[in-house]
Amino acid sequence: MNNTLEIKNLNVSIDGQAILKDFNLTIPKGEVHALMGPNGTGKSTLAKVIAGHEDYTIESGEVLLDGVNILGEEPDTIAKAGLFLAFQYPLEIPGVSIANFIRAARQARLPEGEDVNAVEYYKELYAKMDALKMDRKFTARSLNEGFSGGEKKRCEILQMSMLNPMYCIMDETDSGLDIDALRIVSEGVNLMRSEERGFLVITHYQRLLDYIVPDVVHVMFDGRIVHSGDAELAKELETKGYDWVKEEFTSATA
Amino acid sequence: MTTTLEQPMPTSITNEPTWLAERRAAGIEQFNALAMPTARDEMWRFASVGRLSIEGFNPVEAPSADKLAELVERSGLVSERAGRSVYVDDAQASFEGISAELAAKGVIYLPINEAVAQHPELMEKYFLQESTELGSEKFFGLHASIVCAGSVLFVPKGVEVEQPFVNYYWTSGERAAVFPHTLVIAEDNAKASVVDIFFSDTEDNEALNVSVSNIHAGAGANVFRKIVQDWNEKTVSFQLDTTVADRDAQVKNVAVNIGAQRARFENQTRIEGPGADVKMYSLTVAEDTQEFDQRTFQTHNAGNAVSDLLYKNALLDNSRTIFSGLIRVAEGAQQTDAFQTNRNLLLDPTAEANALPGLEILANDVKCSHGATTGNVDEDELFYMMSRGIAKRDAMKLMVFGFFEEVIEKVESDELAENLRELIRNKFESKIK
């Protein structure tokens, strides 16, 4: 279907152990979906598999970006098709500056023989850094090297906004953030919310969803979505805790 | 087979002073007395000594005037400079001396034979006075007996020269043996910088290099030496370099090594005064069957001083590197900070990096560290970069250049840094598939 990120009957394993079990989820453009659940339930695996990480074995299923299956493609192909994954733990790349890195990513999206317009590029980069309250001096710094948790996550949002994806998956973006950083990062995400873009926000805690208010909340357990609801569901989860999820759904999925 | 090198005769320069003739004779003696290295020698551990033969190489006649002019034309890595020398097969092709202004301040920049003739006392004090102790003593002897090409830079007390002196050492003739020499003397509070560049005329001209560089940094002096070694892969090279740093001297060595079939690099730093700060940075790109054999020695004879060494190697194909570094802190050299780091990036599983870090500490209040790491391209980093849309090959290139950048930025010259990136790009652009 057009205008959706659609995950259909996805089965994924690692070393023979099933992690995602007939996983289904559809995110239309214009919506923010939150995916919550206890640790070890397969949330991060889902994010990595969609982005093309090769450590997992795909048993079956499809991931459709506007109707086109991208499952099993190379990570760069998937990114260019319009998906962005904001990492839970962004990697440090010594000697590669933020400016050069994002520029290389932009360059990769241009047809052969065309080059990034440097003047326009820097203008846009600086404007977006200002919005995220990032010091412009950061452009020359090595990507994520020696950054604090908050700086790394801001840098993820900066990349996301510079690459203009159709669908964004945010993996535990709130981990390691204090309240100030959380607010700035959330503002960055909210600025990108649009009818042209869908979000999957993966989080263990409800507090991120106070800032990025989701349209739909899904509860994931044991490799699949076991319950869905509106933003209130996140608050309910916060009160009841994940033990409730375990009690409620262990028998049902057994 | 008998060759000139196996039974060397001293270079006879007319009217050479006695002290120099004696040093040349001592060099021959040293060469003859010492055996060729074997794999059993600790200082040659892991080295392919079988590939070290100097047989069949000889000093050759000066190339034609056309060839000299062509190579002078190709000596353009650094445009802003205080002086430039160009040697081809140890023949002087060009020597741009210093300005009248610098001469008036007492700065000397001369070919070594002229320096011997014009400043005999200075040369007697410094020329050929620092041998290596890292295994190539035999080859230092050979160098001493033959050396006739090279540059001497002398900057007197308190004089600061901002722009670098650039020395180009080319090989061109058939199986040429060259013995280039760079001597830098910076007196107290003087400032000097040099760039030594080693190039081959073509891809195929086989050559042997036995070069020596000695830096003498006086109290408070500031010396910056950059080395670009881009011989062709038919060259056997020995670079025997020393630095002596006096009180509060600051010396920085940055070496970029790209070329040679087999390159042996011996780099000694001796700290003789408190407050000295010596940095040694090196970047090596090894490919095909190249072997880079790096031996370093940081000696602290005075306390309260710093030496910091960082050698980075990226290896492709079946290439090999050997890094063997020793830090020695003498008795009483308290409050020493001595650091040594060797990082190897293996880009192919067939490449081989060897590391032998060592410490010998006779003082009790010191801060020393040594470490070596060897690793492959990090798969998680690669995934991260690719997840932004960057193709695998481009991501690897970015990572490798990132690995180098830590050293390249230390040359502190945009022009030279960009030229170095270009040399490296040319070397391995096609290799990363």
XYZ file of C-alpha atoms in Angstrom:
687
model
C 0.000 0.000 0.000
C 1.238 3.495 -0.740
C 1.977 5.986 2.008
C 2.642 3.383 4.651
C 5.474 1.534 6.260
C 4.081 -1.940 6.439
C 5.679 -4.838 8.284
C 4.002 -8.112 7.338
C 4.365 -11.491 9.011
C 7.972 -10.869 9.869
C 9.831 -13.830 11.359
C 13.434 -13.290 12.393
C 15.868 -15.456 14.313
C 19.422 -15.337 15.521
C 21.443 -18.509 16.074
C 18.276 -20.550 15.599
C 16.334 -18.681 18.239
C 13.174 -16.913 17.097
C 13.107 -13.225 18.048
C 10.353 -11.735 15.921
C 7.317 -13.980 15.554
C 4.799 -13.177 12.844
C 5.274 -9.510 13.586
C 2.763 -7.167 11.949
C 2.612 -3.357 12.024
C 1.406 -0.659 9.676
C 2.435 2.972 10.064
C 0.753 5.452 7.739
C 2.523 8.677 6.859
C 1.503 11.496 9.153
C 1.368 9.286 12.239
C 3.671 8.644 15.156
C 3.535 5.137 16.547
C 5.202 4.222 19.806
C 6.462 0.732 20.420
C 6.863 -0.137 24.068
C 7.702 -3.285 25.908
C 9.974 -4.994 28.385
C 13.685 -5.444 27.653
C 14.609 -8.403 25.477
C 11.298 -8.519 23.723
C 12.689 -7.796 20.253
C 12.179 -4.033 19.848
C 15.741 -3.187 18.891
C 16.019 -6.268 16.709
C 13.014 -5.049 14.758
C 14.700 -1.681 14.187
C 17.963 -3.216 13.037
C 16.333 -5.779 10.768
C 14.296 -3.126 9.009
C 17.457 -1.042 8.527
C 19.269 -3.994 6.943
C 21.567 -5.302 9.664
C 23.026 -8.575 8.473
C 23.458 -10.368 11.791
C 19.895 -11.649 11.797
C 18.315 -14.465 9.852
C 15.122 -13.481 8.110
C 12.856 -16.536 8.051
C 9.922 -14.928 6.278
C 7.927 -11.748 5.869
C 8.038 -8.386 4.153
C 8.818 -4.786 5.017
C 7.107 -2.513 2.527
C 8.074 1.115 2.110
C 5.229 2.647 0.146
C 4.498 -0.810 -1.217
C 8.110 -1.701 -2.114
C 9.708 -4.566 -0.198
C 13.062 -3.504 1.234
C 13.611 -6.484 3.495
C 17.050 -8.034 2.952
C 18.404 -5.096 0.941
C 21.741 -3.493 1.854
C 21.520 -0.828 4.583
C 22.497 1.976 2.186
C 19.815 0.937 -0.309
C 17.175 0.928 2.422
C 18.294 4.355 3.631
C 18.096 5.761 0.134
C 14.629 4.279 -0.248
C 13.563 6.648 2.537
C 14.125 4.972 5.894
C 16.100 6.468 8.763
C 17.131 4.660 11.920
C 18.161 6.801 14.875
C 20.486 4.561 16.871
C 20.185 3.783 20.533
C 23.980 3.835 20.732
C 25.358 5.971 17.890
C 28.822 4.807 16.849
C 31.923 6.967 17.188
C 33.749 7.397 13.882
C 37.211 8.873 14.520
C 38.552 11.325 11.977
C 35.267 11.703 10.059
C 33.720 15.080 10.734
C 29.971 15.534 11.111
C 29.926 17.886 8.150
C 31.779 15.473 5.873
C 29.727 12.534 7.019
C 26.333 14.080 6.377
C 27.657 15.478 3.140
C 28.709 11.992 2.018
C 25.223 10.750 2.887
C 23.644 13.559 0.852
C 26.061 12.949 -1.995
C 25.015 9.287 -2.044
C 21.466 10.415 -2.834
C 22.471 12.445 -5.886
C 22.672 11.088 -9.409
C 26.116 10.203 -10.786
C 28.091 13.288 -11.749
C 26.151 15.701 -9.544
C 27.723 17.281 -6.486
C 26.356 18.712 -3.265
C 26.181 22.491 -3.433
C 28.530 23.364 -0.583
C 27.158 26.840 0.148
C 23.537 25.728 0.372
C 24.539 22.637 2.251
C 26.306 24.533 5.011
C 23.521 27.078 5.232
C 21.001 24.320 5.837
C 23.311 22.431 8.182
C 23.936 25.490 10.361
C 20.228 26.376 10.496
C 19.367 22.881 11.660
C 22.183 22.824 14.182
C 20.948 26.133 15.575
C 17.472 24.645 15.967
C 18.954 21.735 17.918
C 21.095 24.108 19.978
C 24.270 22.479 18.682
C 27.426 24.563 18.608
C 28.443 25.189 14.990
C 31.961 24.163 15.908
C 30.629 20.622 16.079
C 30.688 20.371 12.282
C 34.452 19.910 12.371
C 34.427 17.427 15.208
C 34.737 13.715 14.613
C 31.339 12.078 14.451
C 30.154 11.255 17.975
C 33.707 10.977 19.248
C 33.810 12.053 22.874
C 30.214 13.343 22.671
C 27.968 13.190 25.706
C 24.813 11.077 25.509
C 22.742 14.150 24.750
C 25.128 15.381 22.048
C 25.054 12.009 20.332
C 21.265 11.944 20.228
C 21.093 15.512 18.966
C 23.530 14.523 16.270
C 21.201 11.667 15.300
C 18.290 14.089 14.983
C 20.479 16.447 12.970
C 21.281 13.641 10.538
C 17.634 12.668 10.389
C 16.526 16.157 9.491
C 19.311 16.609 6.930
C 18.445 13.374 5.151
C 14.723 14.016 4.912
C 13.474 10.433 5.285
C 9.891 9.263 4.687
C 9.933 6.963 7.680
C 11.908 7.348 10.879
C 12.579 4.644 13.409
C 13.880 5.952 16.686
C 15.458 3.276 18.834
C 15.429 4.187 22.547
C 16.280 7.782 21.711
C 15.546 8.757 25.298
C 18.151 6.464 26.839
C 20.960 8.374 28.462
C 19.240 11.765 28.172
C 18.593 14.247 30.931
C 15.371 16.268 30.842
C 16.896 19.244 28.989
C 18.370 17.061 26.289
C 15.148 15.086 26.090
C 13.202 18.266 25.485
C 15.561 19.518 22.779
C 15.629 16.174 21.007
C 11.851 15.871 21.197
C 11.400 19.363 19.769
C 13.640 18.357 16.889
C 11.464 15.342 16.224
C 8.209 17.289 16.589
C 9.455 19.817 14.040
C 9.818 16.970 11.586
C 6.328 15.578 12.137
C 4.366 16.029 8.957
C 1.743 14.467 6.740
C 4.602 13.287 4.553
C 6.382 11.288 7.211
C 5.758 8.365 9.542
C 7.524 7.641 12.848
C 8.110 4.549 14.892
C 9.332 5.570 18.333
C 10.748 2.663 20.295
C 11.018 3.213 24.007
C 11.058 1.380 27.262
C 9.795 4.359 29.275
C 6.725 6.486 29.038
C 8.443 9.829 29.714
C 9.612 10.357 26.115
C 5.973 10.158 25.055
C 5.153 13.181 27.206
C 7.202 15.157 24.702
C 6.558 13.227 21.511
C 2.884 12.480 21.812
C 2.077 9.375 19.776
C -1.026 8.688 17.720
C -0.870 5.000 18.485
C 0.883 3.014 21.204
C 1.776 -0.637 20.736
C 2.881 -3.036 23.411
C 5.390 -5.595 22.266
C 6.070 -8.810 24.079
C 7.883 -11.972 23.103
C 8.440 -11.008 19.481
C 5.061 -9.588 18.552
C 2.605 -6.800 19.282
C 0.177 -7.972 21.930
C -1.834 -4.849 22.542
C -2.442 -1.471 20.893
C -4.178 1.696 21.987
C -3.966 5.470 22.029
C -1.532 7.689 23.961
C -3.323 6.825 27.210
C -2.050 3.266 26.940
C 1.490 4.476 27.590
C 0.375 6.043 30.859
C -1.475 2.926 31.826
C 1.664 0.905 31.201
C 3.648 3.270 33.347
C 1.246 2.714 36.233
C 0.828 -1.011 35.876
C 4.393 -1.809 34.892
C 5.602 -4.447 32.480
C 4.892 -7.265 34.919
C 1.284 -6.706 34.028
C 2.147 -7.249 30.371
C 3.995 -10.422 31.215
C 1.129 -11.785 33.304
C -1.527 -10.732 30.849
C 0.117 -12.069 27.716
C 2.408 -14.927 28.653
C -0.465 -17.378 28.795
C -2.033 -15.954 25.661
C 1.126 -16.381 23.597
C 2.182 -19.723 25.017
C 79.492 -10.790 -6.921
C 81.623 -7.878 -5.878
C 80.101 -4.457 -5.808
C 81.130 -1.070 -4.649
C 78.784 -1.226 -1.688
C 80.122 -4.491 -0.440
C 83.633 -3.084 -0.437
C 82.943 0.607 -0.083
C 85.550 3.241 -0.671
C 85.154 6.589 1.021
C 83.816 9.417 -1.035
C 86.768 11.608 -1.798
C 85.906 15.230 -1.807
C 88.948 17.350 -2.489
C 90.289 19.132 0.534
C 87.943 17.306 2.876
C 89.020 18.026 6.457
C 90.759 15.371 8.476
C 87.924 14.919 10.964
C 85.555 14.053 8.140
C 87.992 11.668 6.485
C 88.329 9.980 9.861
C 84.572 9.689 10.281
C 84.281 8.177 6.830
C 87.045 5.693 7.597
C 85.328 4.801 10.865
C 82.126 4.298 8.917
C 83.764 1.798 6.617
C 85.252 0.028 9.562
C 81.853 -0.182 11.219
C 80.287 -1.442 8.009
C 82.926 -4.126 7.558
C 83.054 -5.193 11.181
C 79.345 -5.758 11.619
C 77.555 -8.744 10.114
C 74.419 -8.445 8.029
C 71.376 -8.649 10.290
C 69.681 -11.994 10.709
C 66.217 -12.905 11.862
C 67.769 -14.109 15.102
C 68.760 -10.588 16.103
C 66.262 -9.153 18.579
C 66.358 -5.811 16.773
C 65.358 -7.510 13.552
C 62.631 -9.697 14.983
C 59.791 -10.323 12.511
C 61.716 -8.550 9.742
C 62.224 -10.293 6.414
C 65.962 -9.823 6.476
C 66.285 -11.982 3.376
C 64.727 -9.177 1.373
C 67.253 -6.670 2.639
C 70.036 -7.245 0.177
C 72.063 -4.230 -0.840
C 73.791 -6.266 -3.496
C 73.850 -4.850 -6.984
C 73.094 -1.274 -5.964
C 75.688 1.415 -6.559
C 76.055 5.138 -6.495
C 75.320 6.196 -10.063
C 76.354 9.072 -12.263
C 74.305 12.232 -12.238
C 71.279 12.081 -14.534
C 71.046 14.272 -17.635
C 70.319 17.969 -17.293
C 66.886 17.349 -18.817
C 66.061 14.733 -16.223
C 67.231 16.981 -13.405
C 65.114 19.837 -14.703
C 62.093 17.557 -15.018
C 62.369 16.335 -11.442
C 62.895 19.845 -10.102
C 59.670 20.681 -11.899
C 57.965 17.761 -10.126
C 59.184 18.917 -6.715
C 56.129 20.953 -5.857
C 54.550 19.566 -2.707
C 55.128 22.703 -0.658
C 54.931 26.133 -2.288
C 55.392 28.405 0.737
C 58.964 27.784 1.824
C 62.120 29.408 3.089
C 64.377 27.260 0.922
C 64.376 24.138 -1.199
C 66.891 21.550 -2.256
C 66.383 18.905 -4.904
C 68.726 15.967 -5.237
C 68.483 13.217 -7.817
C 70.585 10.119 -7.248
C 72.561 12.227 -4.784
C 73.383 14.794 -7.475
C 72.292 18.319 -6.723
C 69.582 19.347 -9.166
C 68.560 22.594 -7.554
C 69.307 24.524 -4.427
C 67.182 27.527 -3.551
C 69.131 29.228 -0.809
C 67.819 31.543 1.826
C 66.864 35.188 1.571
C 69.402 37.896 2.357
C 67.275 38.759 5.369
C 67.640 35.282 6.873
C 71.318 35.191 5.983
C 71.811 38.459 7.816
C 70.314 36.870 10.913
C 72.896 34.120 10.716
C 70.705 31.371 9.319
C 72.593 28.802 7.281
C 70.976 26.544 4.707
C 73.520 24.810 2.497
C 74.352 21.552 0.741
C 76.458 19.517 3.142
C 79.679 19.711 1.129
C 79.460 23.504 1.052
C 78.633 23.586 4.740
C 81.748 21.487 5.434
C 83.855 23.924 3.431
C 82.322 27.121 4.810
C 81.457 26.181 8.395
C 83.943 23.479 9.370
C 83.618 24.000 13.127
C 79.853 23.721 13.105
C 80.003 20.620 10.935
C 82.707 18.985 12.974
C 80.521 19.424 16.036
C 77.340 17.977 14.555
C 77.828 16.123 11.273
C 77.668 12.303 11.509
C 77.757 12.449 15.280
C 74.497 10.621 15.977
C 74.418 7.015 14.901
C 71.466 4.723 15.237
C 71.438 2.166 18.046
C 68.459 0.259 16.762
C 70.052 -2.391 14.561
C 71.207 -0.617 11.407
C 74.612 0.450 12.721
C 76.210 -1.347 9.794
C 74.188 0.728 7.352
C 74.894 3.929 9.238
C 78.571 3.110 8.697
C 77.930 2.754 4.983
C 76.091 6.062 4.947
C 78.912 7.822 6.795
C 81.518 6.548 4.385
C 79.683 7.673 1.256
C 77.314 10.549 2.111
C 77.754 13.567 -0.137
C 74.185 14.751 -0.717
C 71.886 16.548 1.628
C 71.100 19.747 3.414
C 72.219 21.458 6.531
C 69.965 23.900 8.306
C 71.339 26.003 11.114
C 69.157 28.543 12.907
C 71.033 30.620 15.483
C 69.901 31.618 18.950
C 66.548 33.338 19.147
C 65.930 33.393 15.395
C 62.561 32.115 14.274
C 61.943 30.956 10.713
C 58.276 30.271 10.116
C 58.370 28.766 6.640
C 59.776 25.314 6.095
C 62.925 24.260 4.290
C 61.978 21.547 1.850
C 64.382 18.815 0.790
C 63.540 16.501 -2.089
C 65.501 13.312 -2.497
C 64.811 11.499 -5.755
C 66.063 8.271 -7.257
C 66.154 7.828 -10.996
C 69.115 5.826 -12.368
C 69.377 2.082 -12.726
C 69.794 0.370 -9.368
C 70.947 3.598 -7.811
C 72.140 3.699 -4.217
C 71.507 7.029 -2.493
C 72.672 8.358 0.871
C 70.737 11.542 1.600
C 71.387 13.447 4.785
C 69.378 16.103 6.571
C 70.988 17.915 9.466
C 69.003 20.408 11.497
C 70.582 22.482 14.239
C 68.302 24.853 16.086
C 70.098 26.828 18.744
C 68.490 28.061 21.955
C 65.021 29.527 21.407
C 65.332 29.176 17.645
C 62.471 27.983 15.500
C 62.890 25.862 12.379
C 60.930 23.484 10.239
C 61.929 21.089 7.494
C 60.137 18.784 5.120
C 62.015 15.794 3.742
C 60.445 14.213 0.701
C 61.543 10.923 -0.801
C 60.348 10.249 -4.344
C 61.154 7.918 -7.239
C 61.324 9.061 -10.826
C 59.256 6.156 -12.182
C 57.290 3.168 -10.942
C 60.110 0.789 -11.828
C 63.509 2.318 -11.147
C 65.010 0.034 -8.519
C 66.890 1.812 -5.792
C 68.530 1.561 -2.404
C 68.207 4.382 0.083
C 70.245 4.737 3.251
C 69.328 8.132 4.610
C 70.175 9.783 7.891
C 68.532 12.714 9.582
C 69.760 14.311 12.784
C 67.946 17.002 14.688
C 69.672 18.971 17.422
C 67.240 21.167 19.321
C 68.814 23.592 21.768
C 67.216 24.964 24.930
C 63.761 26.320 24.195
C 64.120 25.581 20.495
C 61.143 24.608 18.383
C 61.717 22.157 15.523
C 59.135 20.641 13.263
C 60.155 17.953 10.795
C 57.806 16.373 8.307
C 58.728 13.360 6.254
C 56.995 12.135 3.145
C 58.290 8.752 2.022
C 56.753 7.808 -1.286
C 59.386 5.702 -2.999
C 58.222 3.349 -5.715
C 57.703 -0.264 -4.729
C 61.076 -1.294 -6.176
C 63.011 0.504 -3.472
C 64.769 -0.823 -0.397
C 64.953 1.967 2.126
C 66.634 2.656 5.442
C 65.832 5.873 7.262
C 67.959 6.361 10.339
C 66.699 9.378 12.218
C 67.600 10.902 15.547
C 66.424 13.805 17.650
C 68.309 15.271 20.560
C 66.239 17.691 22.634
C 67.680 20.023 25.219
C 65.911 21.821 28.064
C 62.403 23.063 27.165
C 62.887 22.202 23.490
C 59.805 21.292 21.492
C 60.285 18.905 18.619
C 57.651 17.364 16.437
C 58.229 14.666 13.833
C 55.422 13.702 11.492
C 56.098 10.946 8.983
C 53.880 9.728 6.200
C 55.091 6.462 4.707
C 53.578 5.192 1.539
C 56.312 3.714 -0.608
C 59.178 1.230 -0.869
C 59.262 -2.518 -1.226
C 60.916 -2.780 2.109
C 61.283 0.216 4.391
C 63.181 0.164 7.644
C 62.654 3.206 9.812
C 64.711 3.781 12.944
C 63.746 6.780 14.984
C 65.519 7.724 18.181
C 64.647 10.520 20.510
C 66.943 11.509 23.299
C 65.775 13.989 25.876
C 68.716 15.702 27.530
C 67.047 18.564 29.365
C 64.031 19.050 31.626
C 60.893 20.532 30.127
C 61.532 19.113 26.671
C 58.535 17.915 24.697
C 59.036 15.611 21.731
C 56.283 14.234 19.549
C 56.649 11.437 17.027
C 53.761 10.760 14.709
C 53.696 8.366 11.821
C 51.186 7.144 9.310
C 51.828 4.220 7.007
C 49.791 2.780 4.174
C 51.016 -0.690 3.237
C 49.837 -2.634 0.202
C 50.825 -5.561 -2.038
C 53.873 -7.218 -0.474
C 55.315 -4.082 1.084
C 57.037 -4.361 4.424
C 57.389 -1.433 6.814
C 59.712 -2.121 9.689
C 59.573 0.589 12.354
C 61.887 0.695 15.358
C 61.700 3.522 17.835
C 63.528 4.501 20.988
C 62.513 7.253 23.399
C 65.257 7.958 25.913
C 64.640 10.272 28.850
C 67.919 11.299 30.411
C 66.326 14.302 32.123
C 63.167 14.569 34.179
C 60.045 16.702 33.809
C 59.955 16.061 30.090
C 57.420 14.600 27.699
C 57.711 12.277 24.751
C 54.677 11.112 22.870
C 54.658 8.626 20.033
C 51.758 7.612 17.819
C 52.317 5.254 14.879
C 49.317 4.296 12.784
C 49.441 1.674 10.056
C 46.771 0.673 7.580
C 47.464 -2.598 5.817
C 46.125 -4.021 2.586
C 46.794 -7.171 0.541
C 49.781 -9.225 1.754
C 51.636 -6.335 3.300
C 53.410 -6.459 6.636
C 54.308 -3.964 9.298
C 56.508 -4.310 12.323
C 56.433 -1.809 15.111
C 58.968 -2.178 17.874
C 59.194 0.671 20.341
C 61.213 1.114 23.468
C 60.910 3.773 26.139
C 63.868 4.157 28.461
C 63.675 6.425 31.477
C 67.073 6.919 33.062
C 67.703 6.844 36.779
C 66.754 10.189 38.262
C 64.615 11.299 35.318
C 61.616 11.850 37.563
C 58.278 13.302 36.507
C 58.706 11.889 33.042
C 55.681 11.520 30.806
C 56.418 9.044 28.059
C 53.758 7.606 25.829
C 53.815 5.181 22.969
C 50.881 4.014 20.875
C 50.792 1.797 17.810
C 47.509 1.275 15.981
C 47.103 -1.097 13.084
C 44.093 -1.303 10.825
C 43.932 -4.522 8.833
C 41.894 -4.065 5.689
C 42.626 -7.530 4.332
C 42.872 -10.798 6.248
C 46.162 -11.598 4.504
C 47.953 -8.541 5.875
C 50.112 -8.879 8.966
C 50.878 -6.347 11.684
C 53.436 -7.093 14.393
C 53.834 -4.995 17.492
C 56.563 -5.139 20.126
C 56.137 -2.355 22.645
C 58.670 -2.096 25.467
C 59.487 -0.103 28.583
C 62.623 0.230 30.654
C 62.115 2.516 33.624
C 64.844 3.285 36.116
C 63.126 6.223 37.820
C 60.193 5.808 40.204
C 58.044 8.884 39.650
C 57.026 8.630 36.005
C 53.964 8.364 33.860
C 54.518 5.940 31.017
C 52.164 4.112 28.780
C 52.587 1.879 25.834
C 50.033 0.046 23.870
C 49.348 -1.532 20.554
C 46.057 -2.407 18.971
C 45.379 -4.299 15.790
C 41.930 -4.549 14.360
C 39.790 -4.896 11.288
C 37.245 -2.477 9.965
C 34.556 -2.298 12.628
C 31.353 -3.909 11.310
C 29.111 -1.873 13.606
C 30.671 1.377 12.423
C 30.224 0.218 8.855
C 26.531 -0.562 9.450
C 26.030 2.822 11.068
C 27.512 4.661 8.112
C 25.678 2.561 5.544
C 22.405 3.132 7.381
C 22.749 6.771 6.326
C 22.789 5.783 2.671
C 26.560 5.686 2.175
C 27.719 2.750 0.043
C 30.003 0.212 1.698
C 33.051 1.158 -0.357
C 32.613 4.848 0.377
C 32.022 4.150 4.050
C 35.259 2.165 4.237
C 37.142 4.959 2.538
C 35.764 7.497 4.971
C 36.775 5.290 7.874
C 40.298 4.719 6.598
C 40.809 8.409 5.938
C 39.381 9.066 9.373
C 41.966 6.684 10.790
C 44.703 8.638 9.001
C 43.320 12.056 9.749
C 44.595 12.015 13.316
C 48.148 12.047 11.927
C 47.562 14.102 8.768
C 46.135 17.041 10.665
C 49.350 17.181 12.656
C 51.310 18.507 9.654
C 49.611 21.856 10.336
C 49.666 22.904 6.707
C 46.521 22.769 4.609
C 48.482 22.503 1.386
C 50.720 19.670 2.542
C 47.830 17.899 4.288
C 45.795 17.996 1.084
C 48.794 16.804 -0.957
C 49.275 13.916 1.446
C 45.608 12.948 1.247
C 45.968 12.982 -2.516
C 49.043 10.709 -2.406
C 47.181 8.295 -0.162
C 44.035 8.449 -2.278
C 46.052 7.640 -5.390
C 47.656 4.745 -3.638
C 44.648 2.880 -2.423
C 41.529 4.345 -3.989
C 41.239 1.419 -6.363
C 41.990 -1.120 -3.655
C 38.854 -0.814 -1.584
C 36.229 -2.755 -3.413
